[in-house]
Amino acid sequence: MVHDLVKEFAGGVLAVNHVSLTIQEGQFTTLLGPSGCGKTTTLNCIAGLEQPDGGRITVGGAVLTDVAKGVILPPERRNLGMVFQSYALWPHMTVFDNLAFGLKLHRVPGAEIRTRIGEALDLVGLANLEKRYPFQLSGGQQQRVALARAVVAQPRVLLLDEPLSNLDAKVREQARFWLREFQQRLGITTVYVTHDQGEALAISDMVAVMSQGHLLQFAPPKDVYERPATRFVADFIGQTSFLEGTIERASADTVDVRLARSGRVLTASAFAASTKPVVGKAATLAVRSEKIRVGATAESEANVLPARIKSFVYVGSAYEYIFETSEGDLRASSPVQVDGVETRLGLPPEALVLLADEPAGR
């Protein structure tokens, strides 16, 4: 558990601004956000590589950090496994020796070292490569060695700092599935750092979206994608368009928003977590590009906007459009090419998400 974590760097920059996370045992949690959002700093505080200025970090019943009580355990006493972005393998050591190095420092008996390393390499599919050096391995194989080295010490938690970022696109996509399967086989609690939205959604049980040191949303991937808490979350993940207006009617299940430019009224039935609609209050609606129905008719749709094609690209699985509307440009995708220039866009109530206000400082 991370409670009220604070890390301030020189110049008064709050890299981590009172972040709290409760991660369940065996869960795969991803810290997601752009560069400089505080995700790696948070991971380093958990690992003991950074000393926070406030907060408490525990694993099970063990206190790793409690700034108020002056408790800061060094990294070697935390029993956490860490995989860095660069893998950090010793180039002059074989695969076996890379894995054995930490175990020897902890005075693990030789027979047990050989057994553990054999099991770890078998787990990552490299059982026959223990005598090779890092330069003799592919990037994907080096990544697996780094993971094996992290788990051979039998850590309580596995920490991963963008371990797939050095792989090419095709290998990286395949590695996502392998990494998720690897974590599930071990059943080990894992904290993963990435700026890749697709990666976070694909492999995580929970996603923590961060920006400028703030935790904006902590939820399962589907909730983060379909019920983004704030405009930043909605804009950072996926292709999203926004509509501004004023709440005209609100109930427990739906809200009517009068759009600012055209005066049209749209009904939305999806609310971001903790959102409380108030009549007369300014509102922002978010809609994913794939949720918009291109070529809708007024008779068959609850919310329809006339639109004109501004530009489009073909991406293989769909045509991706930017449409001009009375409310500004909207992005939408269609499996078939639109005939002509003029069309209508259907925005289903369940696809329109009423966003919460941005937190202070956002």
mmCIF file of C-alpha atoms in Angstrom:
data_model
loop_
_atom_site.group_PDB
_atom_site.id
_atom_site.type_symbol
_atom_site.label_atom_id
_atom_site.label_comp_id
_atom_site.label_asym_id
_atom_site.label_seq_id
_atom_site.Cartn_x
_atom_site.Cartn_y
_atom_site.Cartn_z
ATOM 1 C CA MET A 1 0.000 0.000 0.000
ATOM 2 C CA VAL A 2 1.175 3.508 -0.853
ATOM 3 C CA HIS A 3 -0.359 6.154 1.384
ATOM 4 C CA ASP A 4 -0.084 9.924 0.856
ATOM 5 C CA LEU A 5 3.263 9.655 -0.932
ATOM 6 C CA VAL A 6 5.115 12.931 -1.547
ATOM 7 C CA LYS A 7 8.373 13.475 -3.405
ATOM 8 C CA GLU A 8 9.735 16.965 -4.020
ATOM 9 C CA PHE A 9 12.751 17.758 -6.168
ATOM 10 C CA ALA A 10 14.900 20.884 -6.282
ATOM 11 C CA GLY A 11 13.031 24.058 -7.123
ATOM 12 C CA GLY A 12 9.899 22.995 -5.267
ATOM 13 C CA VAL A 13 8.758 20.599 -8.015
ATOM 14 C CA LEU A 14 6.310 18.056 -6.597
ATOM 15 C CA ALA A 15 7.100 14.967 -8.658
ATOM 16 C CA VAL A 16 4.652 12.914 -6.562
ATOM 17 C CA ASN A 17 1.834 14.908 -4.996
ATOM 18 C CA HIS A 18 0.074 13.033 -2.164
ATOM 19 C CA VAL A 19 -0.492 9.795 -4.095
ATOM 20 C CA SER A 20 -2.300 6.870 -2.432
ATOM 21 C CA LEU A 21 -2.707 3.366 -3.915
ATOM 22 C CA THR A 22 -3.944 0.119 -2.436
ATOM 23 C CA ILE A 23 -2.727 -2.811 -4.531
ATOM 24 C CA GLN A 24 -4.176 -6.248 -3.848
ATOM 25 C CA GLU A 25 -1.951 -9.300 -3.522
ATOM 26 C CA GLY A 26 -1.300 -10.983 -6.871
ATOM 27 C CA GLN A 27 -2.560 -7.967 -8.806
ATOM 28 C CA PHE A 28 -0.913 -6.481 -11.901
ATOM 29 C CA THR A 29 -1.040 -2.697 -11.475
ATOM 30 C CA THR A 30 0.238 -0.243 -14.062
ATOM 31 C CA LEU A 31 1.332 3.340 -13.416
ATOM 32 C CA LEU A 32 0.462 5.147 -16.651
ATOM 33 C CA GLY A 33 1.124 8.677 -17.813
ATOM 34 C CA PRO A 34 3.283 10.942 -19.972
ATOM 35 C CA SER A 35 6.935 11.698 -19.286
ATOM 36 C CA GLY A 36 7.363 13.686 -16.094
ATOM 37 C CA CYS A 37 4.055 12.607 -14.559
ATOM 38 C CA GLY A 38 5.677 10.961 -11.511
ATOM 39 C CA LYS A 39 5.150 7.290 -12.350
ATOM 40 C CA THR A 40 8.818 6.254 -12.311
ATOM 41 C CA THR A 41 9.489 8.368 -9.224
ATOM 42 C CA THR A 42 6.635 6.562 -7.469
ATOM 43 C CA LEU A 43 8.114 3.197 -8.499
ATOM 44 C CA ASN A 44 11.567 4.249 -7.296
ATOM 45 C CA CYS A 45 10.130 5.296 -3.941
ATOM 46 C CA ILE A 46 8.559 1.846 -3.579
ATOM 47 C CA ALA A 47 11.891 0.239 -4.520
ATOM 48 C CA GLY A 48 13.820 2.405 -2.064
ATOM 49 C CA LEU A 49 15.854 4.067 -4.823
ATOM 50 C CA GLU A 50 14.307 7.456 -3.992
ATOM 51 C CA GLN A 51 13.682 8.792 -0.504
ATOM 52 C CA PRO A 52 10.224 10.396 -0.331
ATOM 53 C CA ASP A 53 9.461 13.587 1.575
ATOM 54 C CA GLY A 54 6.228 12.261 2.988
ATOM 55 C CA GLY A 55 3.994 9.216 3.132
ATOM 56 C CA ARG A 56 4.006 5.560 4.019
ATOM 57 C CA ILE A 57 4.715 2.404 1.972
ATOM 58 C CA THR A 58 3.875 -1.085 3.224
ATOM 59 C CA VAL A 59 3.894 -4.593 1.750
ATOM 60 C CA GLY A 60 1.600 -6.907 3.644
ATOM 61 C CA GLY A 61 2.291 -6.090 7.281
ATOM 62 C CA ALA A 62 5.856 -4.898 6.663
ATOM 63 C CA VAL A 63 6.605 -1.165 6.736
ATOM 64 C CA LEU A 64 9.139 -0.232 4.057
ATOM 65 C CA THR A 65 8.815 3.532 4.368
ATOM 66 C CA ASP A 66 7.226 5.737 7.014
ATOM 67 C CA VAL A 67 8.580 9.257 6.679
ATOM 68 C CA ALA A 68 6.788 10.521 9.793
ATOM 69 C CA LYS A 69 8.517 7.856 11.900
ATOM 70 C CA GLY A 70 11.869 8.090 10.128
ATOM 71 C CA VAL A 71 11.632 4.558 8.692
ATOM 72 C CA ILE A 72 13.308 4.179 5.269
ATOM 73 C CA LEU A 73 14.486 0.630 4.543
ATOM 74 C CA PRO A 74 17.336 0.403 2.003
ATOM 75 C CA PRO A 75 16.571 -1.390 -1.294
ATOM 76 C CA GLU A 76 18.430 -4.578 -0.342
ATOM 77 C CA ARG A 77 16.218 -5.083 2.724
ATOM 78 C CA ARG A 78 12.889 -4.679 0.922
ATOM 79 C CA ASN A 79 12.836 -8.055 -0.855
ATOM 80 C CA LEU A 80 11.461 -6.496 -4.043
ATOM 81 C CA GLY A 81 12.409 -7.553 -7.584
ATOM 82 C CA MET A 82 13.252 -4.750 -10.030
ATOM 83 C CA VAL A 83 13.568 -4.777 -13.823
ATOM 84 C CA PHE A 84 14.929 -1.582 -15.343
ATOM 85 C CA GLN A 85 14.264 -0.136 -18.783
ATOM 86 C CA SER A 86 17.874 -0.882 -19.815
ATOM 87 C CA TYR A 87 17.752 -4.401 -18.250
ATOM 88 C CA ALA A 88 21.080 -3.587 -16.460
ATOM 89 C CA LEU A 89 22.679 -6.976 -17.174
ATOM 90 C CA TRP A 90 26.382 -7.407 -16.407
ATOM 91 C CA PRO A 91 27.956 -7.615 -19.900
ATOM 92 C CA HIS A 92 31.000 -9.617 -18.716
ATOM 93 C CA MET A 93 28.888 -12.290 -16.989
ATOM 94 C CA THR A 94 27.025 -15.229 -18.466
ATOM 95 C CA VAL A 95 23.275 -15.544 -18.052
ATOM 96 C CA PHE A 96 23.838 -17.961 -15.168
ATOM 97 C CA ASP A 97 26.268 -15.619 -13.410
ATOM 98 C CA ASN A 98 23.951 -12.632 -13.847
ATOM 99 C CA LEU A 99 21.240 -14.538 -12.019
ATOM 100 C CA ALA A 100 23.599 -15.961 -9.414
ATOM 101 C CA PHE A 101 25.234 -12.663 -8.463
ATOM 102 C CA GLY A 102 22.573 -11.437 -6.021
ATOM 103 C CA LEU A 103 22.008 -14.886 -4.569
ATOM 104 C CA LYS A 104 25.706 -15.228 -3.756
ATOM 105 C CA LEU A 105 25.664 -11.858 -1.992
ATOM 106 C CA HIS A 106 22.868 -13.204 0.208
ATOM 107 C CA ARG A 107 24.922 -16.357 0.867
ATOM 108 C CA VAL A 108 22.417 -18.746 -0.703
ATOM 109 C CA PRO A 109 23.953 -22.258 -0.851
ATOM 110 C CA GLY A 110 25.372 -23.289 -4.218
ATOM 111 C CA ALA A 111 23.011 -26.221 -4.752
ATOM 112 C CA GLU A 112 20.009 -23.993 -4.103
ATOM 113 C CA ILE A 113 21.405 -21.333 -6.442
ATOM 114 C CA ARG A 114 21.598 -23.872 -9.284
ATOM 115 C CA THR A 115 18.073 -25.110 -8.565
ATOM 116 C CA ARG A 116 16.582 -21.611 -8.425
ATOM 117 C CA ILE A 117 18.330 -20.460 -11.590
ATOM 118 C CA GLY A 118 17.231 -23.586 -13.463
ATOM 119 C CA GLU A 119 13.627 -22.999 -12.439
ATOM 120 C CA ALA A 120 13.762 -19.277 -13.287
ATOM 121 C CA LEU A 121 15.285 -19.812 -16.738
ATOM 122 C CA ASP A 122 12.806 -22.571 -17.472
ATOM 123 C CA LEU A 123 10.002 -20.214 -16.458
ATOM 124 C CA VAL A 124 11.106 -17.586 -18.987
ATOM 125 C CA GLY A 125 11.896 -20.133 -21.721
ATOM 126 C CA LEU A 126 15.689 -19.726 -21.681
ATOM 127 C CA ALA A 127 16.747 -22.990 -20.037
ATOM 128 C CA ASN A 128 19.380 -23.732 -22.702
ATOM 129 C CA LEU A 129 21.016 -20.283 -22.739
ATOM 130 C CA GLU A 130 22.603 -20.089 -19.292
ATOM 131 C CA LYS A 131 26.172 -20.048 -20.684
ATOM 132 C CA ARG A 132 25.602 -17.198 -23.119
ATOM 133 C CA TYR A 133 26.606 -13.583 -22.569
ATOM 134 C CA PRO A 134 24.135 -10.668 -22.941
ATOM 135 C CA PHE A 135 25.662 -9.560 -26.267
ATOM 136 C CA GLN A 136 24.801 -12.998 -27.670
ATOM 137 C CA LEU A 137 21.093 -12.518 -26.918
ATOM 138 C CA SER A 138 18.310 -10.649 -28.710
ATOM 139 C CA GLY A 139 16.565 -7.741 -27.001
ATOM 140 C CA GLY A 140 13.615 -9.949 -26.122
ATOM 141 C CA GLN A 141 15.907 -12.600 -24.633
ATOM 142 C CA GLN A 142 17.775 -9.982 -22.583
ATOM 143 C CA GLN A 143 14.438 -8.777 -21.249
ATOM 144 C CA ARG A 144 13.582 -12.312 -20.163
ATOM 145 C CA VAL A 145 16.940 -12.718 -18.446
ATOM 146 C CA ALA A 146 16.292 -9.482 -16.523
ATOM 147 C CA LEU A 147 12.897 -10.829 -15.440
ATOM 148 C CA ALA A 148 14.421 -14.159 -14.416
ATOM 149 C CA ARG A 149 17.053 -12.343 -12.370
ATOM 150 C CA ALA A 150 14.326 -10.340 -10.628
ATOM 151 C CA VAL A 151 12.240 -13.383 -9.666
ATOM 152 C CA VAL A 152 15.077 -15.783 -8.808
ATOM 153 C CA ALA A 153 15.441 -14.008 -5.464
ATOM 154 C CA GLN A 154 11.770 -14.840 -4.717
ATOM 155 C CA PRO A 155 10.654 -11.239 -4.090
ATOM 156 C CA ARG A 156 7.371 -10.238 -2.489
ATOM 157 C CA VAL A 157 6.641 -7.699 -5.252
ATOM 158 C CA LEU A 158 7.916 -7.338 -8.823
ATOM 159 C CA LEU A 159 8.646 -3.784 -10.039
ATOM 160 C CA LEU A 160 8.961 -3.165 -13.791
ATOM 161 C CA ASP A 161 10.128 0.159 -15.250
ATOM 162 C CA GLU A 162 9.127 0.174 -18.948
ATOM 163 C CA PRO A 163 10.859 -3.171 -19.634
ATOM 164 C CA LEU A 164 9.401 -3.477 -23.159
ATOM 165 C CA SER A 165 10.313 -0.022 -24.432
ATOM 166 C CA ASN A 166 13.579 -1.144 -26.074
ATOM 167 C CA LEU A 167 11.878 -3.815 -28.195
ATOM 168 C CA ASP A 168 10.671 -3.252 -31.743
ATOM 169 C CA ALA A 169 6.918 -2.891 -32.275
ATOM 170 C CA LYS A 170 6.170 -6.478 -33.339
ATOM 171 C CA VAL A 171 8.221 -8.109 -30.576
ATOM 172 C CA ARG A 172 6.827 -5.666 -28.030
ATOM 173 C CA GLU A 173 3.258 -6.619 -28.897
ATOM 174 C CA GLN A 174 4.073 -10.318 -28.516
ATOM 175 C CA ALA A 175 5.919 -9.624 -25.247
ATOM 176 C CA ARG A 176 2.779 -8.121 -23.712
ATOM 177 C CA PHE A 177 0.995 -11.464 -23.857
ATOM 178 C CA TRP A 178 4.038 -13.343 -22.623
ATOM 179 C CA LEU A 179 4.602 -10.937 -19.716
ATOM 180 C CA ARG A 180 0.970 -11.137 -18.605
ATOM 181 C CA GLU A 181 1.040 -14.943 -18.748
ATOM 182 C CA PHE A 182 4.356 -14.949 -16.856
ATOM 183 C CA GLN A 183 2.921 -12.802 -14.058
ATOM 184 C CA GLN A 184 -0.222 -14.906 -13.774
ATOM 185 C CA ARG A 185 1.775 -18.152 -13.588
ATOM 186 C CA LEU A 186 3.813 -16.742 -10.729
ATOM 187 C CA GLY A 187 0.849 -15.048 -9.071
ATOM 188 C CA ILE A 188 3.227 -12.294 -7.972
ATOM 189 C CA THR A 189 2.075 -8.784 -7.124
ATOM 190 C CA THR A 190 3.435 -6.553 -9.899
ATOM 191 C CA VAL A 191 3.785 -2.790 -10.321
ATOM 192 C CA TYR A 192 4.509 -1.786 -13.915
ATOM 193 C CA VAL A 193 5.437 1.613 -15.363
ATOM 194 C CA THR A 194 4.663 2.645 -18.945
ATOM 195 C CA HIS A 195 3.569 5.597 -21.057
ATOM 196 C CA ASP A 196 1.999 3.243 -23.628
ATOM 197 C CA GLN A 197 -1.807 3.321 -23.215
ATOM 198 C CA GLY A 198 -2.445 0.169 -25.241
ATOM 199 C CA GLU A 199 0.116 -1.724 -23.219
ATOM 200 C CA ALA A 200 -1.450 -0.633 -19.935
ATOM 201 C CA LEU A 201 -4.957 -1.612 -21.021
ATOM 202 C CA ALA A 202 -3.816 -4.980 -22.393
ATOM 203 C CA ILE A 203 -1.916 -6.400 -19.442
ATOM 204 C CA SER A 204 -3.230 -4.762 -16.266
ATOM 205 C CA ASP A 205 -5.716 -5.647 -13.571
ATOM 206 C CA MET A 206 -5.676 -2.020 -12.422
ATOM 207 C CA VAL A 207 -4.423 1.171 -14.079
ATOM 208 C CA ALA A 208 -3.280 4.271 -12.188
ATOM 209 C CA VAL A 209 -3.302 7.298 -14.516
ATOM 210 C CA MET A 210 -0.965 10.072 -13.397
ATOM 211 C CA SER A 211 -0.252 13.633 -14.523
ATOM 212 C CA GLN A 212 2.163 16.162 -13.027
ATOM 213 C CA GLY A 213 2.472 14.201 -9.814
ATOM 214 C CA HIS A 214 -1.275 13.709 -9.312
ATOM 215 C CA LEU A 215 -3.157 10.419 -9.382
ATOM 216 C CA LEU A 216 -6.176 11.142 -11.594
ATOM 217 C CA GLN A 217 -7.819 7.713 -11.758
ATOM 218 C CA PHE A 218 -7.191 4.255 -10.313
ATOM 219 C CA ALA A 219 -9.499 1.662 -11.813
ATOM 220 C CA PRO A 220 -9.690 -1.472 -13.996
ATOM 221 C CA PRO A 221 -8.649 -0.891 -17.642
ATOM 222 C CA LYS A 222 -12.217 -1.064 -18.970
ATOM 223 C CA ASP A 223 -13.391 1.594 -16.519
ATOM 224 C CA VAL A 224 -10.447 3.866 -17.339
ATOM 225 C CA TYR A 225 -11.238 3.583 -21.057
ATOM 226 C CA GLU A 226 -15.031 3.702 -20.984
ATOM 227 C CA ARG A 227 -15.524 5.891 -17.886
ATOM 228 C CA PRO A 228 -12.531 8.255 -17.806
ATOM 229 C CA ALA A 229 -12.574 10.355 -14.643
ATOM 230 C CA THR A 230 -11.270 13.594 -16.152
ATOM 231 C CA ARG A 231 -10.663 15.265 -19.484
ATOM 232 C CA PHE A 232 -6.946 14.511 -19.220
ATOM 233 C CA VAL A 233 -7.592 10.775 -18.792
ATOM 234 C CA ALA A 234 -10.063 10.744 -21.680
ATOM 235 C CA ASP A 235 -7.673 12.660 -23.946
ATOM 236 C CA PHE A 236 -4.548 10.696 -23.010
ATOM 237 C CA ILE A 237 -6.064 7.264 -23.625
ATOM 238 C CA GLY A 238 -7.529 6.499 -27.049
ATOM 239 C CA GLN A 239 -9.016 8.863 -29.630
ATOM 240 C CA THR A 240 -11.532 11.131 -27.971
ATOM 241 C CA SER A 241 -13.583 14.184 -28.919
ATOM 242 C CA PHE A 242 -15.091 16.670 -26.487
ATOM 243 C CA LEU A 243 -18.335 18.652 -26.472
ATOM 244 C CA GLU A 244 -18.896 21.638 -24.200
ATOM 245 C CA GLY A 245 -22.243 22.776 -22.871
ATOM 246 C CA THR A 246 -24.487 23.367 -19.872
ATOM 247 C CA ILE A 247 -26.474 20.800 -17.907
ATOM 248 C CA GLU A 248 -30.177 21.393 -18.550
ATOM 249 C CA ARG A 249 -31.668 18.343 -16.834
ATOM 250 C CA ALA A 250 -30.191 15.727 -14.536
ATOM 251 C CA SER A 251 -31.418 12.457 -13.087
ATOM 252 C CA ALA A 252 -29.785 9.434 -11.478
ATOM 253 C CA ASP A 253 -29.335 7.747 -14.876
ATOM 254 C CA THR A 254 -29.118 10.443 -17.547
ATOM 255 C CA VAL A 255 -28.233 14.062 -18.070
ATOM 256 C CA ASP A 256 -29.285 16.493 -20.825
ATOM 257 C CA VAL A 257 -26.588 18.920 -21.963
ATOM 258 C CA ARG A 258 -27.323 21.963 -24.131
ATOM 259 C CA LEU A 259 -24.334 22.406 -26.418
ATOM 260 C CA ALA A 260 -22.550 25.729 -26.240
ATOM 261 C CA ARG A 261 -22.334 26.525 -29.961
ATOM 262 C CA SER A 262 -25.425 25.100 -31.630
ATOM 263 C CA GLY A 263 -27.853 24.983 -28.735
ATOM 264 C CA ARG A 264 -28.678 21.353 -29.511
ATOM 265 C CA VAL A 265 -29.488 19.141 -26.539
ATOM 266 C CA LEU A 266 -27.689 15.809 -26.168
ATOM 267 C CA THR A 267 -28.537 13.095 -23.661
ATOM 268 C CA ALA A 268 -25.713 11.263 -21.902
ATOM 269 C CA SER A 269 -26.066 8.186 -19.723
ATOM 270 C CA ALA A 270 -22.436 7.538 -18.770
ATOM 271 C CA PHE A 271 -20.941 9.384 -15.832
ATOM 272 C CA ALA A 272 -17.316 9.496 -14.730
ATOM 273 C CA ALA A 273 -16.731 8.204 -11.215
ATOM 274 C CA SER A 274 -17.709 10.655 -8.467
ATOM 275 C CA THR A 275 -19.425 12.967 -10.971
ATOM 276 C CA LYS A 276 -22.501 14.735 -9.574
ATOM 277 C CA PRO A 277 -24.516 16.499 -12.314
ATOM 278 C CA VAL A 278 -25.868 19.903 -11.294
ATOM 279 C CA VAL A 279 -28.453 21.736 -13.421
ATOM 280 C CA GLY A 280 -27.060 24.992 -14.774
ATOM 281 C CA LYS A 281 -23.436 23.922 -14.371
ATOM 282 C CA ALA A 282 -20.968 23.893 -17.273
ATOM 283 C CA ALA A 283 -20.277 20.381 -18.537
ATOM 284 C CA THR A 284 -17.874 18.492 -20.768
ATOM 285 C CA LEU A 285 -18.917 15.365 -22.660
ATOM 286 C CA ALA A 286 -16.352 12.900 -24.006
ATOM 287 C CA VAL A 287 -16.952 10.395 -26.805
ATOM 288 C CA ARG A 288 -14.570 7.783 -28.254
ATOM 289 C CA SER A 289 -14.118 7.839 -32.025
ATOM 290 C CA GLU A 290 -15.224 4.203 -32.475
ATOM 291 C CA LYS A 291 -18.448 4.856 -30.503
ATOM 292 C CA ILE A 292 -19.709 7.468 -32.991
ATOM 293 C CA ARG A 293 -22.124 6.068 -35.587
ATOM 294 C CA VAL A 294 -21.234 7.502 -38.972
ATOM 295 C CA GLY A 295 -24.223 7.878 -41.313
ATOM 296 C CA ALA A 296 -26.859 7.992 -38.566
ATOM 297 C CA THR A 297 -30.430 9.120 -39.199
ATOM 298 C CA ALA A 298 -32.508 11.353 -36.954
ATOM 299 C CA GLU A 299 -35.239 8.712 -36.811
ATOM 300 C CA SER A 300 -32.965 5.976 -35.430
ATOM 301 C CA GLU A 301 -30.664 7.913 -33.111
ATOM 302 C CA ALA A 302 -31.228 9.830 -29.883
ATOM 303 C CA ASN A 303 -28.399 12.308 -30.525
ATOM 304 C CA VAL A 304 -27.527 13.337 -34.084
ATOM 305 C CA LEU A 305 -25.211 16.035 -35.439
ATOM 306 C CA PRO A 306 -24.907 17.054 -39.110
ATOM 307 C CA ALA A 307 -21.285 16.744 -40.226
ATOM 308 C CA ARG A 308 -18.971 17.351 -43.140
ATOM 309 C CA ILE A 309 -15.793 15.401 -43.906
ATOM 310 C CA LYS A 310 -12.696 17.494 -43.258
ATOM 311 C CA SER A 311 -10.092 14.772 -43.794
ATOM 312 C CA PHE A 312 -9.644 11.023 -43.479
ATOM 313 C CA VAL A 313 -7.051 8.243 -43.543
ATOM 314 C CA TYR A 314 -7.346 4.529 -44.229
ATOM 315 C CA VAL A 315 -5.674 2.392 -41.533
ATOM 316 C CA GLY A 316 -6.582 -1.089 -42.783
ATOM 317 C CA SER A 317 -9.269 -2.046 -40.300
ATOM 318 C CA ALA A 318 -11.226 1.213 -40.694
ATOM 319 C CA TYR A 319 -11.409 4.697 -42.137
ATOM 320 C CA GLU A 320 -10.554 7.364 -39.578
ATOM 321 C CA TYR A 321 -12.245 10.699 -40.133
ATOM 322 C CA ILE A 322 -12.130 14.231 -38.837
ATOM 323 C CA PHE A 323 -15.585 15.753 -39.274
ATOM 324 C CA GLU A 324 -16.558 19.432 -39.163
ATOM 325 C CA THR A 325 -19.662 19.983 -37.031
ATOM 326 C CA SER A 326 -21.425 22.921 -35.436
ATOM 327 C CA GLU A 327 -19.596 22.013 -32.212
ATOM 328 C CA GLY A 328 -16.140 21.885 -33.754
ATOM 329 C CA ASP A 329 -14.144 18.976 -35.144
ATOM 330 C CA LEU A 330 -15.049 15.423 -34.109
ATOM 331 C CA ARG A 331 -12.975 12.283 -34.733
ATOM 332 C CA ALA A 332 -14.814 9.135 -35.784
ATOM 333 C CA SER A 333 -13.998 5.819 -37.398
ATOM 334 C CA SER A 334 -16.018 3.724 -39.836
ATOM 335 C CA PRO A 335 -15.409 0.240 -41.290
ATOM 336 C CA VAL A 336 -16.696 1.499 -44.652
ATOM 337 C CA GLN A 337 -15.900 4.637 -46.610
ATOM 338 C CA VAL A 338 -18.466 7.422 -46.393
ATOM 339 C CA ASP A 339 -20.205 8.326 -49.673
ATOM 340 C CA GLY A 340 -20.049 12.015 -50.486
ATOM 341 C CA VAL A 341 -18.960 14.805 -48.149
ATOM 342 C CA GLU A 342 -22.030 15.407 -45.985
ATOM 343 C CA THR A 343 -23.235 12.912 -43.401
ATOM 344 C CA ARG A 344 -24.757 12.645 -39.922
ATOM 345 C CA LEU A 345 -23.102 11.470 -36.751
ATOM 346 C CA GLY A 346 -24.975 9.498 -34.127
ATOM 347 C CA LEU A 347 -23.751 9.905 -30.556
ATOM 348 C CA PRO A 348 -25.473 7.210 -28.443
ATOM 349 C CA PRO A 349 -26.288 8.333 -24.874
ATOM 350 C CA GLU A 350 -24.300 5.414 -23.465
ATOM 351 C CA ALA A 351 -21.227 6.526 -25.441
ATOM 352 C CA LEU A 352 -21.283 10.091 -24.086
ATOM 353 C CA VAL A 353 -19.397 10.358 -20.799
ATOM 354 C CA LEU A 354 -20.046 13.305 -18.502
ATOM 355 C CA LEU A 355 -16.602 14.145 -17.144
ATOM 356 C CA ALA A 356 -15.759 15.167 -13.615
ATOM 357 C CA ASP A 357 -14.059 18.465 -12.869
ATOM 358 C CA GLU A 358 -10.285 18.417 -13.110
ATOM 359 C CA PRO A 359 -8.608 18.252 -9.701
ATOM 360 C CA ALA A 360 -6.812 21.261 -8.329
ATOM 361 C CA GLY A 361 -3.587 21.901 -10.180
ATOM 362 C CA ARG A 362 -4.763 20.179 -13.371
#
